[in-house]
PDB file of C-alpha atoms in Angstrom:
ATOM      1  CA  MET A 152     100.249 133.055  73.413  1.00 81.00           C
ATOM      2  CA  ILE A 153     102.141 129.843  72.607  1.00 87.00           C
ATOM      3  CA  GLN A 154     104.587 131.824  70.454  1.00 88.00           C
ATOM      4  CA  TRP A 155     105.272 134.187  73.369  1.00 88.00           C
ATOM      5  CA  LEU A 156     105.909 131.258  75.754  1.00 91.00           C
ATOM      6  CA  ILE A 157     108.299 129.672  73.256  1.00 92.00           C
ATOM      7  CA  HIS A 158     110.190 132.967  73.027  1.00 90.00           C
ATOM      8  CA  ILE A 159     110.407 133.175  76.830  1.00 94.00           C
ATOM      9  CA  LEU A 160     111.923 129.676  76.953  1.00 94.00           C
ATOM     10  CA  ILE A 161     114.327 130.423  74.088  1.00 94.00           C
ATOM     11  CA  ASP A 162     115.339 133.734  75.696  1.00 94.00           C
ATOM     12  CA  ALA A 163     116.018 131.915  78.981  1.00 96.00           C
ATOM     13  CA  VAL A 164     118.311 129.467  77.165  1.00 95.00           C
ATOM     14  CA  VAL A 165     120.089 132.355  75.408  1.00 95.00           C
ATOM     15  CA  LEU A 166     120.586 134.062  78.780  1.00 95.00           C
ATOM     16  CA  LEU A 167     122.051 130.871  80.256  1.00 95.00           C
ATOM     17  CA  VAL A 168     124.423 130.347  77.331  1.00 95.00           C
ATOM     18  CA  ALA A 169     125.480 133.994  77.404  1.00 93.00           C
ATOM     19  CA  ALA A 170     126.138 133.806  81.151  1.00 93.00           C
ATOM     20  CA  LYS A 171     128.299 130.742  80.577  1.00 93.00           C
ATOM     21  CA  PHE A 172     130.428 132.269  77.806  1.00 93.00           C
ATOM     22  CA  LEU A 173     130.449 135.987  78.668  1.00 91.00           C
ATOM     23  CA  ASN A 174     132.193 136.807  81.929  1.00 93.00           C
ATOM     24  CA  THR A 175     130.293 140.124  82.052  1.00 94.00           C
ATOM     25  CA  VAL A 176     126.882 138.431  82.376  1.00 94.00           C
ATOM     26  CA  HIS A 177     126.009 136.800  85.694  1.00 95.00           C
ATOM     27  CA  LEU A 178     123.012 134.516  86.152  1.00 94.00           C
ATOM     28  CA  LYS A 179     122.230 132.178  89.034  1.00 93.00           C
ATOM     29  CA  GLY A 180     120.466 129.318  87.213  1.00 92.00           C
ATOM     30  CA  PHE A 181     117.680 128.206  84.880  1.00 94.00           C
ATOM     31  CA  LYS A 182     114.882 129.303  87.227  1.00 95.00           C
ATOM     32  CA  THR A 183     116.416 132.773  87.366  1.00 95.00           C
ATOM     33  CA  ALA A 184     116.838 132.742  83.584  1.00 96.00           C
ATOM     34  CA  LEU A 185     113.116 132.002  83.172  1.00 96.00           C
ATOM     35  CA  ILE A 186     112.165 134.789  85.577  1.00 96.00           C
ATOM     36  CA  VAL A 187     114.502 137.258  83.859  1.00 96.00           C
ATOM     37  CA  ALA A 188     113.222 136.236  80.407  1.00 96.00           C
ATOM     38  CA  LEU A 189     109.670 136.786  81.640  1.00 96.00           C
ATOM     39  CA  ILE A 190     110.586 140.208  83.057  1.00 96.00           C
ATOM     40  CA  ILE A 191     112.332 141.143  79.804  1.00 95.00           C
ATOM     41  CA  GLY A 192     109.321 139.965  77.794  1.00 93.00           C
ATOM     42  CA  VAL A 193     106.850 142.001  79.849  1.00 94.00           C
ATOM     43  CA  LEU A 194     109.060 145.096  79.925  1.00 94.00           C
ATOM     44  CA  SER A 195     109.671 144.781  76.213  1.00 91.00           C
ATOM     45  CA  PHE A 196     105.928 144.614  75.584  1.00 90.00           C
ATOM     46  CA  LEU A 197     105.290 147.650  77.785  1.00 93.00           C
ATOM     47  CA  LEU A 198     108.317 149.844  77.026  1.00 91.00           C
ATOM     48  CA  SER A 199     110.059 148.924  73.759  1.00 84.00           C
ATOM     49  CA  TRP A 200     107.695 150.891  71.552  1.00 85.00           C
ATOM     50  CA  LEU A 201     108.214 154.002  73.702  1.00 91.00           C
ATOM     51  CA  LEU A 202     112.002 153.632  73.870  1.00 88.00           C
ATOM     52  CA  THR A 203     112.175 152.997  70.120  1.00 83.00           C
ATOM     53  CA  ALA A 204     110.091 156.109  69.442  1.00 86.00           C
ATOM     54  CA  ILE A 205     112.294 158.219  71.736  1.00 89.00           C
ATOM     55  CA  LEU A 206     115.461 156.904  70.065  1.00 85.00           C
ATOM     56  CA  ASN A 207     114.005 157.578  66.596  1.00 84.00           C
ATOM     57  CA  ILE A 208     113.182 161.133  67.597  1.00 88.00           C
ATOM     58  CA  ALA A 209     116.602 161.635  69.233  1.00 87.00           C
ATOM     59  CA  THR A 210     118.388 160.463  66.073  1.00 84.00           C
ATOM     60  CA  LEU A 211     116.013 162.465  63.871  1.00 84.00           C
ATOM     61  CA  GLY A 212     114.866 159.193  62.321  1.00 81.00           C
ATOM     62  CA  ILE A 213     118.157 158.703  60.484  1.00 83.00           C
ATOM     63  CA  PHE A 214     118.302 154.943  61.178  1.00 77.00           C
ATOM     64  CA  TYR A 215     114.630 154.566  60.287  1.00 77.00           C
ATOM     65  CA  PHE A 216     114.977 156.372  56.954  1.00 81.00           C
ATOM     66  CA  LEU A 217     118.150 154.462  56.074  1.00 81.00           C
ATOM     67  CA  GLY A 218     116.349 151.156  56.627  1.00 76.00           C
ATOM     68  CA  LEU A 219     118.327 150.491  59.793  1.00 77.00           C
ATOM     69  CA  GLY A 220     115.452 150.772  62.250  1.00 77.00           C
ATOM     70  CA  PHE A 221     116.477 147.481  63.827  1.00 85.00           C
ATOM     71  CA  ILE A 222     119.412 149.332  65.429  1.00 86.00           C
ATOM     72  CA  THR A 223     117.111 151.521  67.520  1.00 85.00           C
ATOM     73  CA  ARG A 224     114.995 148.457  68.418  1.00 85.00           C
ATOM     74  CA  VAL A 225     118.070 146.535  69.600  1.00 91.00           C
ATOM     75  CA  ILE A 226     119.241 149.522  71.661  1.00 91.00           C
ATOM     76  CA  ALA A 227     115.753 149.798  73.180  1.00 91.00           C
ATOM     77  CA  TYR A 228     115.888 146.085  73.990  1.00 92.00           C
ATOM     78  CA  ALA A 229     119.309 146.546  75.627  1.00 95.00           C
ATOM     79  CA  ILE A 230     117.799 149.287  77.804  1.00 95.00           C
ATOM     80  CA  VAL A 231     115.015 146.856  78.768  1.00 95.00           C
ATOM     81  CA  ILE A 232     117.695 144.290  79.720  1.00 96.00           C
ATOM     82  CA  GLU A 233     119.400 146.930  81.861  1.00 96.00           C
ATOM     83  CA  ILE A 234     116.092 147.613  83.634  1.00 96.00           C
ATOM     84  CA  ALA A 235     115.634 143.863  84.219  1.00 95.00           C
ATOM     85  CA  ASP A 236     119.163 143.821  85.655  1.00 95.00           C
ATOM     86  CA  LYS A 237     118.149 146.460  88.198  1.00 96.00           C
ATOM     87  CA  LEU A 238     114.924 144.596  89.125  1.00 95.00           C
ATOM     88  CA  THR A 239     116.573 141.272  89.999  1.00 93.00           C
ATOM     89  CA  ASP A 240     119.353 140.269  92.350  1.00 92.00           C
ATOM     90  CA  ASP A 241     120.307 137.015  90.605  1.00 94.00           C
ATOM     91  CA  PHE A 242     120.920 138.547  87.157  1.00 96.00           C
ATOM     92  CA  LYS A 243     123.609 141.147  86.510  1.00 96.00           C
ATOM     93  CA  THR A 244     125.359 142.601  83.516  1.00 95.00           C
ATOM     94  CA  ASP A 245     128.575 144.552  83.940  1.00 95.00           C
ATOM     95  CA  GLY A 246     127.571 147.670  82.024  1.00 93.00           C
ATOM     96  CA  PHE A 247     125.629 148.526  78.905  1.00 96.00           C
ATOM     97  CA  TRP A 248     127.791 146.659  76.360  1.00 95.00           C
ATOM     98  CA  PRO A 249     126.966 143.186  77.719  1.00 95.00           C
ATOM     99  CA  SER A 250     123.278 144.159  77.668  1.00 95.00           C
ATOM    100  CA  LEU A 251     123.671 145.250  74.054  1.00 96.00           C
ATOM    101  CA  TRP A 252     125.319 141.919  73.148  1.00 95.00           C
ATOM    102  CA  LEU A 253     122.512 140.065  74.919  1.00 94.00           C
ATOM    103  CA  ALA A 254     119.945 142.109  72.996  1.00 94.00           C
ATOM    104  CA  ILE A 255     121.660 141.238  69.717  1.00 94.00           C
ATOM    105  CA  LEU A 256     121.869 137.529  70.604  1.00 94.00           C
ATOM    106  CA  ILE A 257     118.219 137.415  71.674  1.00 92.00           C
ATOM    107  CA  ALA A 258     117.118 139.286  68.529  1.00 90.00           C
ATOM    108  CA  ILE A 259     119.054 136.963  66.213  1.00 92.00           C
ATOM    109  CA  THR A 260     117.858 133.835  68.007  1.00 92.00           C
ATOM    110  CA  GLY A 261     114.268 135.101  68.046  1.00 88.00           C
ATOM    111  CA  GLY A 262     114.441 135.850  64.338  1.00 87.00           C
ATOM    112  CA  ILE A 263     115.731 132.360  63.589  1.00 91.00           C
ATOM    113  CA  VAL A 264     113.014 130.759  65.745  1.00 89.00           C
ATOM    114  CA  ASP A 265     110.334 132.862  64.034  1.00 86.00           C
ATOM    115  CA  ALA A 266     111.645 131.878  60.593  1.00 89.00           C
ATOM    116  CA  ILE A 267     111.676 128.161  61.460  1.00 88.00           C
ATOM    117  CA  LEU A 268     108.530 127.783  63.552  1.00 82.00           C
ATOM    118  CA  PHE A 269     106.160 130.583  62.650  1.00 77.00           C
TER     119      PHE A 269
END
């Protein structure tokens, strides 16, 4: 539980930094970043496994068998970010590419946090 809360806080900071440096990501403030990070966390928990499975089937498992399964997970996470975009008024991404970059940034940051803390 504590690990999940830490990831929500870290994701909120990543969203804020991304909104500051990427002109294709729009975020109102830290409170909105926390809400969006929470939405992304819940949606990821509920949907990422399904989206990853669908993407693995659609690509005939090529990424999985080549040891590049993280690609389908990042794409699934970008789809989750797009869904979060549609659910909130104070968070917007201008298309799929910014969502993909956010997914990559969140995945890298989460991996670093996991390696350091857990």
